[in-house]
Amino acid sequence: MRSLSRLKWLQAFEAAARHGSFTGAANELGVTPAAIGQSVRLLEEWIGRPLLTRSRFGSERLALIGEAQSALDDITQGLDRLESGLNKLRGSAARSVVVITASQVLVMNWLMPRLNRFSEHHETIDVRLDVADRLIDLTHGEADIGIRCGPGGWPGVVATWLMDEEMVAVCSPTLVPADGITTLEWFLQQKLIQDDTPPPGANAPTWESVLTQLGEPNSKQGRLHINSTAAVILAAMGGRGITLVRKALVQQDLDLGRLVQLFPEYAWPINWSYYLVCSAASLKRTEVRAFYDWVLEDVGKGYNPFGA
């Protein structure tokens, strides 16, 4: 006999374990943290032993005890199957949601232009963007999938390489001479826009290293310092000067002619790459897997570590 009368308890327990806190579970389920805690306690009383250890340190983190971890996988899959069954009853009107997290500049300049293609092929899946420059906790369900630029190797998630990255020098076409020819003399007359938030540990070029490479290490050009990559790109598009920026973030602007790449004969690769990151549990959801597969296909990569 199925214990479906306790479904509410299981739902609260699964959400609390996934988020690592009663608060996170409460926000997801639209109830109070106290209600989540009460449901979990009722489930623990019915089972006869604790399922979660509670800590007052950190962000109200909860940890699973003993056999609760293996049981959680079954419970999560069971709840997902129940939702799938309900969606089938609702038929074509059923919609799913996948939460994607990425930095503001990556969403604005790389992901957003691609989302229409995803929606064209997955009409019943809604995308919710969690735009944040901090690393969202994917292991506790703050988002389903992240697109990150970094060294890789983040704990608790599977990171699939998407593409490498390099820095390029760009400016607005309005700064380029009428004949389209940019010389070193012209370059030395321009203001340099400096991004004061370089990727740490990426071995990104500085204006000093670029000027040395161009044979002008003693250049005294004016600088515009900005502590936001998104604002740096907007300043360059507005004709405020020349900047160094990650190419993926301005590729669309280069293609559309809103920016011009300078010194294409020089390559400044960095030690960071782009990765698609998610937890193994999230990838079991149909809508998450659909977005995951689509991103890999969209960037021209067929490799899939999770198999068919």
GROMACS .gro file of N, CA, C and O in nm, residues 65-175:
model
  444
   65ILE      N    1   2.178   1.209   0.675
   65ILE     CA    2   2.235   1.109   0.764
   65ILE      C    3   2.218   0.970   0.703
   65ILE      O    4   2.111   0.933   0.656
   66GLY      N    5   2.327   0.894   0.703
   66GLY     CA    6   2.324   0.751   0.669
   66GLY      C    7   2.250   0.717   0.542
   66GLY      O    8   2.280   0.767   0.433
   67GLU      N    9   2.149   0.629   0.555
   67GLU     CA   10   2.076   0.577   0.440
   67GLU      C   11   1.988   0.682   0.374
   67GLU      O   12   1.933   0.658   0.266
   68ALA      N   13   1.976   0.797   0.435
   68ALA     CA   14   1.890   0.901   0.378
   68ALA      C   15   1.939   0.946   0.240
   68ALA      O   16   1.860   0.985   0.155
   69GLN      N   17   2.071   0.937   0.216
   69GLN     CA   18   2.125   0.980   0.086
   69GLN      C   19   2.073   0.894  -0.028
   69GLN      O   20   2.025   0.943  -0.130
   70SER      N   21   2.082   0.761  -0.012
   70SER     CA   22   2.033   0.673  -0.119
   70SER      C   23   1.881   0.681  -0.131
   70SER      O   24   1.826   0.672  -0.242
   71ALA      N   25   1.814   0.700  -0.020
   71ALA     CA   26   1.669   0.714  -0.024
   71ALA      C   27   1.628   0.842  -0.096
   71ALA      O   28   1.527   0.846  -0.166
   72LEU      N   29   1.709   0.947  -0.079
   72LEU     CA   30   1.678   1.076  -0.141
   72LEU      C   31   1.672   1.063  -0.293
   72LEU      O   32   1.585   1.123  -0.358
   73ASP      N   33   1.764   0.987  -0.351
   73ASP     CA   34   1.764   0.970  -0.496
   73ASP      C   35   1.633   0.910  -0.544
   73ASP      O   36   1.574   0.955  -0.644
   74ASP      N   37   1.583   0.808  -0.472
   74ASP     CA   38   1.456   0.745  -0.509
   74ASP      C   39   1.340   0.842  -0.493
   74ASP      O   40   1.249   0.846  -0.576
   75ILE      N   41   1.343   0.918  -0.384
   75ILE     CA   42   1.235   1.014  -0.359
   75ILE      C   43   1.233   1.122  -0.466
   75ILE      O   44   1.126   1.158  -0.518
   76THR      N   45   1.351   1.173  -0.501
   76THR     CA   46   1.359   1.277  -0.604
   76THR      C   47   1.305   1.225  -0.737
   76THR      O   48   1.225   1.291  -0.804
   77GLN      N   49   1.348   1.104  -0.775
   77GLN     CA   50   1.300   1.047  -0.900
   77GLN      C   51   1.149   1.023  -0.895
   77GLN      O   52   1.078   1.043  -0.994
   78GLY      N   53   1.101   0.979  -0.778
   78GLY     CA   54   0.958   0.954  -0.764
   78GLY      C   55   0.876   1.081  -0.779
   78GLY      O   56   0.773   1.083  -0.848
   79LEU      N   57   0.922   1.190  -0.716
   79LEU     CA   58   0.853   1.317  -0.729
   79LEU      C   59   0.857   1.369  -0.872
   79LEU      O   60   0.759   1.424  -0.923
   80ASP      N   61   0.973   1.349  -0.938
   80ASP     CA   62   0.984   1.390  -1.078
   80ASP      C   63   0.887   1.312  -1.166
   80ASP      O   64   0.826   1.368  -1.259
   81ARG      N   65   0.872   1.182  -1.138
   81ARG     CA   66   0.781   1.100  -1.218
   81ARG      C   67   0.636   1.138  -1.193
   81ARG      O   68   0.552   1.138  -1.284
   82LEU      N   69   0.605   1.173  -1.068
   82LEU     CA   70   0.470   1.221  -1.038
   82LEU      C   71   0.440   1.349  -1.116
   82LEU      O   72   0.332   1.365  -1.175
   83GLU      N   73   0.539   1.441  -1.119
   83GLU     CA   74   0.519   1.565  -1.193
   83GLU      C   75   0.506   1.536  -1.343
   83GLU      O   76   0.424   1.597  -1.412
   84SER      N   77   0.587   1.442  -1.392
   84SER     CA   78   0.577   1.405  -1.533
   84SER      C   79   0.440   1.349  -1.565
   84SER      O   80   0.381   1.379  -1.670
   85GLY      N   81   0.387   1.266  -1.475
   85GLY     CA   82   0.254   1.210  -1.496
   85GLY      C   83   0.147   1.317  -1.498
   85GLY      O   84   0.056   1.316  -1.581
   86LEU      N   85   0.160   1.415  -1.408
   86LEU     CA   86   0.064   1.526  -1.406
   86LEU      C   87   0.072   1.607  -1.535
   86LEU      O   88  -0.030   1.651  -1.589
   87ASN      N   89   0.196   1.627  -1.584
   87ASN     CA   90   0.212   1.701  -1.708
   87ASN      C   91   0.148   1.629  -1.826
   87ASN      O   92   0.092   1.691  -1.917
   88LYS      N   93   0.155   1.495  -1.825
   88LYS     CA   94   0.092   1.418  -1.931
   88LYS      C   95  -0.060   1.433  -1.925
   88LYS      O   96  -0.127   1.439  -2.029
   89LEU      N   97  -0.115   1.439  -1.802
   89LEU     CA   98  -0.259   1.460  -1.789
   89LEU      C   99  -0.299   1.597  -1.843
   89LEU      O  100  -0.406   1.613  -1.900
   90ARG      N  101  -0.210   1.694  -1.822
   90ARG     CA  102  -0.240   1.829  -1.869
   90ARG      C  103  -0.220   1.841  -2.019
   90ARG      O  104  -0.270   1.933  -2.083
   91GLY      N  105  -0.146   1.749  -2.078
   91GLY     CA  106  -0.129   1.746  -2.222
   91GLY      C  107  -0.043   1.859  -2.273
   91GLY      O  108   0.055   1.899  -2.209
   92SER      N  109  -0.079   1.914  -2.387
   92SER     CA  110   0.004   2.013  -2.454
   92SER      C  111   0.018   2.142  -2.375
   92SER      O  112   0.104   2.224  -2.405
   93ALA      N  113  -0.071   2.162  -2.278
   93ALA     CA  114  -0.062   2.286  -2.200
   93ALA      C  115   0.047   2.280  -2.094
   93ALA      O  116   0.080   2.381  -2.032
   94ALA      N  117   0.104   2.160  -2.071
   94ALA     CA  118   0.203   2.144  -1.966
   94ALA      C  119   0.332   2.218  -2.001
   94ALA      O  120   0.379   2.213  -2.113
   95ARG      N  121   0.391   2.285  -1.903
   95ARG     CA  122   0.515   2.357  -1.924
   95ARG      C  123   0.609   2.325  -1.810
   95ARG      O  124   0.569   2.305  -1.696
   96SER      N  125   0.737   2.317  -1.842
   96SER     CA  126   0.840   2.295  -1.742
   96SER      C  127   0.930   2.418  -1.738
   96SER      O  128   0.931   2.500  -1.830
   97VAL      N  129   1.007   2.428  -1.630
   97VAL     CA  130   1.096   2.542  -1.612
   97VAL      C  131   1.237   2.492  -1.586
   97VAL      O  132   1.257   2.399  -1.506
   98VAL      N  133   1.335   2.552  -1.652
   98VAL     CA  134   1.475   2.523  -1.624
   98VAL      C  135   1.543   2.655  -1.587
   98VAL      O  136   1.524   2.757  -1.654
   99VAL      N  137   1.614   2.653  -1.473
   99VAL     CA  138   1.678   2.774  -1.421
   99VAL      C  139   1.825   2.774  -1.460
   99VAL      O  140   1.900   2.683  -1.425
  100ILE      N  141   1.865   2.877  -1.535
  100ILE     CA  142   2.001   2.888  -1.585
  100ILE      C  143   2.070   3.004  -1.513
  100ILE      O  144   2.013   3.113  -1.500
  101THR      N  145   2.193   2.981  -1.467
  101THR     CA  146   2.268   3.088  -1.403
  101THR      C  147   2.395   3.116  -1.482
  101THR      O  148   2.461   3.025  -1.532
  102ALA      N  149   2.426   3.243  -1.494
  102ALA     CA  150   2.549   3.288  -1.561
  102ALA      C  151   2.571   3.433  -1.520
  102ALA      O  152   2.482   3.499  -1.466
  103SER      N  153   2.690   3.484  -1.547
  103SER     CA  154   2.720   3.622  -1.513
  103SER      C  155   2.642   3.716  -1.603
  103SER      O  156   2.595   3.679  -1.711
  104GLN      N  157   2.628   3.840  -1.557
  104GLN     CA  158   2.551   3.939  -1.632
  104GLN      C  159   2.606   3.957  -1.773
  104GLN      O  160   2.531   3.959  -1.871
  105VAL      N  161   2.736   3.970  -1.785
  105VAL     CA  162   2.795   3.999  -1.916
  105VAL      C  163   2.783   3.879  -2.009
  105VAL      O  164   2.761   3.894  -2.130
  106LEU      N  165   2.791   3.757  -1.955
  106LEU     CA  166   2.777   3.638  -2.038
  106LEU      C  167   2.632   3.621  -2.085
  106LEU      O  168   2.607   3.585  -2.200
  107VAL      N  169   2.537   3.647  -1.995
  107VAL     CA  170   2.396   3.639  -2.034
  107VAL      C  171   2.365   3.741  -2.143
  107VAL      O  172   2.303   3.711  -2.245
  108MET      N  173   2.411   3.863  -2.122
  108MET     CA  174   2.377   3.973  -2.213
  108MET      C  175   2.440   3.955  -2.352
  108MET      O  176   2.375   3.979  -2.453
  109ASN      N  177   2.564   3.909  -2.357
  109ASN     CA  178   2.638   3.910  -2.483
  109ASN      C  179   2.654   3.774  -2.547
  109ASN      O  180   2.693   3.767  -2.665
  110TRP      N  181   2.626   3.665  -2.474
  110TRP     CA  182   2.647   3.533  -2.533
  110TRP      C  183   2.522   3.446  -2.528
  110TRP      O  184   2.481   3.388  -2.628
  111LEU      N  185   2.459   3.437  -2.411
  111LEU     CA  186   2.346   3.345  -2.396
  111LEU      C  187   2.217   3.401  -2.453
  111LEU      O  188   2.144   3.331  -2.524
  112MET      N  189   2.185   3.526  -2.424
  112MET     CA  190   2.057   3.583  -2.464
  112MET      C  191   2.031   3.571  -2.614
  112MET      O  192   1.920   3.534  -2.654
  113PRO      N  193   2.129   3.601  -2.700
  113PRO     CA  194   2.101   3.590  -2.844
  113PRO      C  195   2.071   3.448  -2.889
  113PRO      O  196   2.017   3.429  -2.999
  114ARG      N  197   2.105   3.348  -2.808
  114ARG     CA  198   2.085   3.209  -2.847
  114ARG      C  199   1.954   3.148  -2.797
  114ARG      O  200   1.911   3.044  -2.845
  115LEU      N  201   1.890   3.212  -2.700
  115LEU     CA  202   1.775   3.151  -2.634
  115LEU      C  203   1.657   3.129  -2.726
  115LEU      O  204   1.580   3.034  -2.707
  116ASN      N  205   1.639   3.216  -2.823
  116ASN     CA  206   1.528   3.196  -2.916
  116ASN      C  207   1.538   3.064  -2.989
  116ASN      O  208   1.436   2.998  -3.014
  117ARG      N  209   1.659   3.023  -3.022
  117ARG     CA  210   1.677   2.895  -3.092
  117ARG      C  211   1.635   2.779  -3.003
  117ARG      O  212   1.579   2.680  -3.051
  118PHE      N  213   1.664   2.790  -2.873
  118PHE     CA  214   1.622   2.684  -2.781
  118PHE      C  215   1.469   2.679  -2.772
  118PHE      O  216   1.408   2.572  -2.780
  119SER      N  217   1.406   2.795  -2.757
  119SER     CA  218   1.261   2.800  -2.743
  119SER      C  219   1.189   2.750  -2.867
  119SER      O  220   1.081   2.691  -2.859
  120GLU      N  221   1.248   2.770  -2.985
  120GLU     CA  222   1.187   2.722  -3.109
  120GLU      C  223   1.175   2.570  -3.112
  120GLU      O  224   1.082   2.516  -3.172
  121HIS      N  225   1.270   2.501  -3.048
  121HIS     CA  226   1.271   2.355  -3.049
  121HIS      C  227   1.211   2.293  -2.924
  121HIS      O  228   1.188   2.172  -2.919
  122HIS      N  229   1.189   2.375  -2.819
  122HIS     CA  230   1.135   2.324  -2.693
  122HIS      C  231   1.028   2.420  -2.644
  122HIS      O  232   1.047   2.496  -2.547
  123GLU      N  233   0.914   2.417  -2.710
  123GLU     CA  234   0.809   2.515  -2.685
  123GLU      C  235   0.744   2.502  -2.548
  123GLU      O  236   0.683   2.597  -2.499
  124THR      N  237   0.754   2.384  -2.484
  124THR     CA  238   0.688   2.366  -2.354
  124THR      C  239   0.783   2.386  -2.236
  124THR      O  240   0.746   2.362  -2.122
  125ILE      N  241   0.907   2.430  -2.264
  125ILE     CA  242   1.004   2.453  -2.157
  125ILE      C  243   1.028   2.603  -2.145
  125ILE      O  244   1.069   2.669  -2.240
  126ASP      N  245   1.002   2.657  -2.027
  126ASP     CA  246   1.031   2.797  -1.999
  126ASP      C  247   1.170   2.809  -1.938
  126ASP      O  248   1.210   2.725  -1.856
  127VAL      N  249   1.242   2.913  -1.974
  127VAL     CA  250   1.375   2.939  -1.920
  127VAL      C  251   1.367   3.053  -1.819
  127VAL      O  252   1.306   3.156  -1.846
  128ARG      N  253   1.425   3.030  -1.703
  128ARG     CA  254   1.435   3.135  -1.601
  128ARG      C  255   1.584   3.164  -1.581
  128ARG      O  256   1.662   3.073  -1.553
  129LEU      N  257   1.623   3.289  -1.599
  129LEU     CA  258   1.763   3.328  -1.587
  129LEU      C  259   1.792   3.383  -1.448
  129LEU      O  260   1.724   3.474  -1.401
  130ASP      N  261   1.892   3.325  -1.384
  130ASP     CA  262   1.941   3.375  -1.255
  130ASP      C  263   2.075   3.442  -1.285
  130ASP      O  264   2.178   3.377  -1.294
  131VAL      N  265   2.070   3.574  -1.306
  131VAL     CA  266   2.189   3.648  -1.346
  131VAL      C  267   2.266   3.688  -1.221
  131VAL      O  268   2.216   3.764  -1.138
  132ALA      N  269   2.387   3.635  -1.206
  132ALA     CA  270   2.465   3.662  -1.086
  132ALA      C  271   2.613   3.646  -1.118
  132ALA      O  272   2.653   3.552  -1.188
  133ASP      N  273   2.695   3.739  -1.067
  133ASP     CA  274   2.838   3.729  -1.087
  133ASP      C  275   2.905   3.639  -0.983
  133ASP      O  276   3.018   3.598  -1.000
  134ARG      N  277   2.832   3.607  -0.876
  134ARG     CA  278   2.885   3.512  -0.778
  134ARG      C  279   2.855   3.369  -0.825
  134ARG      O  280   2.768   3.348  -0.910
  135LEU      N  281   2.924   3.271  -0.769
  135LEU     CA  282   2.901   3.132  -0.805
  135LEU      C  283   2.777   3.082  -0.733
  135LEU      O  284   2.776   3.071  -0.611
  136ILE      N  285   2.672   3.052  -0.808
  136ILE     CA  286   2.549   2.999  -0.750
  136ILE      C  287   2.572   2.855  -0.707
  136ILE      O  288   2.642   2.777  -0.772
  137ASP      N  289   2.510   2.815  -0.595
  137ASP     CA  290   2.525   2.680  -0.541
  137ASP      C  291   2.434   2.584  -0.617
  137ASP      O  292   2.316   2.569  -0.586
  138LEU      N  293   2.491   2.517  -0.716
  138LEU     CA  294   2.413   2.424  -0.798
  138LEU      C  295   2.384   2.294  -0.725
  138LEU      O  296   2.284   2.227  -0.752
  139THR      N  297   2.470   2.257  -0.633
  139THR     CA  298   2.451   2.129  -0.564
  139THR      C  299   2.332   2.130  -0.471
  139THR      O  300   2.279   2.025  -0.436
  140HIS      N  301   2.287   2.250  -0.430
  140HIS     CA  302   2.172   2.261  -0.341
  140HIS      C  303   2.052   2.325  -0.410
  140HIS      O  304   1.963   2.379  -0.345
  141GLY      N  305   2.051   2.321  -0.543
  141GLY     CA  306   1.932   2.356  -0.617
  141GLY      C  307   1.904   2.503  -0.635
  141GLY      O  308   1.791   2.541  -0.667
  142GLU      N  309   2.004   2.592  -0.616
  142GLU     CA  310   1.979   2.734  -0.639
  142GLU      C  311   1.955   2.761  -0.788
  142GLU      O  312   1.892   2.861  -0.825
  143ALA      N  313   2.006   2.676  -0.874
  143ALA     CA  314   1.980   2.681  -1.018
  143ALA      C  315   2.002   2.541  -1.072
  143ALA      O  316   2.057   2.454  -1.004
  144ASP      N  317   1.956   2.516  -1.195
  144ASP     CA  318   1.969   2.383  -1.254
  144ASP      C  319   2.099   2.366  -1.331
  144ASP      O  320   2.164   2.262  -1.323
  145ILE      N  321   2.136   2.468  -1.408
  145ILE     CA  322   2.256   2.462  -1.492
  145ILE      C  323   2.326   2.596  -1.485
  145ILE      O  324   2.263   2.701  -1.481
  146GLY      N  325   2.458   2.592  -1.483
  146GLY     CA  326   2.537   2.714  -1.489
  146GLY      C  327   2.629   2.713  -1.610
  146GLY      O  328   2.671   2.607  -1.656
  147ILE      N  329   2.656   2.830  -1.663
  147ILE     CA  330   2.757   2.846  -1.767
  147ILE      C  331   2.865   2.935  -1.708
  147ILE      O  332   2.841   3.052  -1.677
  148ARG      N  333   2.982   2.877  -1.688
  148ARG     CA  334   3.088   2.946  -1.616
  148ARG      C  335   3.213   2.958  -1.703
  148ARG      O  336   3.242   2.871  -1.784
  149CYS      N  337   3.285   3.066  -1.680
  149CYS     CA  338   3.417   3.083  -1.741
  149CYS      C  339   3.518   3.081  -1.628
  149CYS      O  340   3.507   3.159  -1.533
  150GLY      N  341   3.610   2.987  -1.634
  150GLY     CA  342   3.706   2.973  -1.526
  150GLY      C  343   3.802   2.858  -1.553
  150GLY      O  344   3.810   2.805  -1.664
  151PRO      N  345   3.873   2.815  -1.449
  151PRO     CA  346   3.973   2.709  -1.465
  151PRO      C  347   3.914   2.569  -1.463
  151PRO      O  348   3.982   2.472  -1.492
  152GLY      N  349   3.783   2.556  -1.428
  152GLY     CA  350   3.722   2.423  -1.416
  152GLY      C  351   3.752   2.364  -1.279
  152GLY      O  352   3.812   2.427  -1.192
  153GLY      N  353   3.706   2.240  -1.258
  153GLY     CA  354   3.734   2.171  -1.133
  153GLY      C  355   3.654   2.218  -1.015
  153GLY      O  356   3.699   2.208  -0.901
  154TRP      N  357   3.533   2.271  -1.036
  154TRP     CA  358   3.450   2.314  -0.923
  154TRP      C  359   3.396   2.193  -0.849
  154TRP      O  360   3.346   2.098  -0.911
  155PRO      N  361   3.403   2.192  -0.716
  155PRO     CA  362   3.359   2.075  -0.639
  155PRO      C  363   3.208   2.058  -0.641
  155PRO      O  364   3.133   2.157  -0.645
  156GLY      N  365   3.162   1.934  -0.644
  156GLY     CA  366   3.020   1.903  -0.632
  156GLY      C  367   2.940   1.910  -0.759
  156GLY      O  368   2.821   1.883  -0.758
  157VAL      N  369   3.003   1.948  -0.871
  157VAL     CA  370   2.931   1.956  -0.998
  157VAL      C  371   3.013   1.889  -1.107
  157VAL      O  372   3.134   1.872  -1.094
  158VAL      N  373   2.944   1.853  -1.214
  158VAL     CA  374   3.011   1.802  -1.333
  158VAL      C  375   3.030   1.919  -1.428
  158VAL      O  376   2.935   1.990  -1.459
  159ALA      N  377   3.153   1.942  -1.472
  159ALA     CA  378   3.183   2.054  -1.561
  159ALA      C  379   3.223   1.999  -1.698
  159ALA      O  380   3.319   1.924  -1.710
  160THR      N  381   3.147   2.036  -1.801
  160THR     CA  382   3.173   1.992  -1.937
  160THR      C  383   3.230   2.109  -2.017
  160THR      O  384   3.166   2.215  -2.027
  161TRP      N  385   3.347   2.091  -2.073
  161TRP     CA  386   3.414   2.198  -2.148
  161TRP      C  387   3.332   2.237  -2.270
  161TRP      O  388   3.282   2.151  -2.343
  162LEU      N  389   3.317   2.367  -2.291
  162LEU     CA  390   3.245   2.418  -2.409
  162LEU      C  391   3.340   2.477  -2.512
  162LEU      O  392   3.334   2.444  -2.630
  163MET      N  393   3.429   2.566  -2.467
  163MET     CA  394   3.521   2.631  -2.560
  163MET      C  395   3.627   2.706  -2.482
  163MET      O  396   3.607   2.744  -2.366
  164ASP      N  397   3.741   2.728  -2.548
  164ASP     CA  398   3.848   2.807  -2.488
  164ASP      C  399   3.819   2.955  -2.512
  164ASP      O  400   3.726   2.991  -2.584
  165GLU      N  401   3.903   3.039  -2.453
  165GLU     CA  402   3.879   3.182  -2.464
  165GLU      C  403   4.011   3.255  -2.489
  165GLU      O  404   4.119   3.207  -2.455
  166GLU      N  405   4.001   3.373  -2.550
  166GLU     CA  406   4.115   3.459  -2.571
  166GLU      C  407   4.070   3.604  -2.558
  166GLU      O  408   3.951   3.635  -2.566
  167MET      N  409   4.165   3.692  -2.534
  167MET     CA  410   4.136   3.834  -2.525
  167MET      C  411   4.162   3.899  -2.660
  167MET      O  412   4.254   3.859  -2.734
  168VAL      N  413   4.082   4.001  -2.693
  168VAL     CA  414   4.100   4.075  -2.817
  168VAL      C  415   4.090   4.224  -2.786
  168VAL      O  416   4.029   4.265  -2.686
  169ALA      N  417   4.152   4.303  -2.871
  169ALA     CA  418   4.144   4.448  -2.860
  169ALA      C  419   4.034   4.496  -2.955
  169ALA      O  420   4.034   4.461  -3.073
  170VAL      N  421   3.940   4.575  -2.902
  170VAL     CA  422   3.826   4.619  -2.983
  170VAL      C  423   3.799   4.768  -2.959
  170VAL      O  424   3.840   4.825  -2.858
  171CYS      N  425   3.727   4.827  -3.054
  171CYS     CA  426   3.681   4.964  -3.039
  171CYS      C  427   3.559   4.984  -3.128
  171CYS      O  428   3.526   4.897  -3.211
  172SER      N  429   3.495   5.098  -3.115
  172SER     CA  430   3.382   5.132  -3.199
  172SER      C  431   3.430   5.165  -3.340
  172SER      O  432   3.536   5.226  -3.357
  173PRO      N  433   3.354   5.128  -3.442
  173PRO     CA  434   3.394   5.164  -3.579
  173PRO      C  435   3.398   5.315  -3.601
  173PRO      O  436   3.461   5.362  -3.695
  174THR      N  437   3.332   5.391  -3.513
  174THR     CA  438   3.334   5.536  -3.527
  174THR      C  439   3.473   5.594  -3.498
  174THR      O  440   3.502   5.708  -3.538
  175LEU      N  441   3.558   5.518  -3.429
  175LEU     CA  442   3.693   5.565  -3.400
  175LEU      C  443   3.791   5.535  -3.513
  175LEU      O  444   3.898   5.597  -3.521
   0.00000   0.00000   0.00000
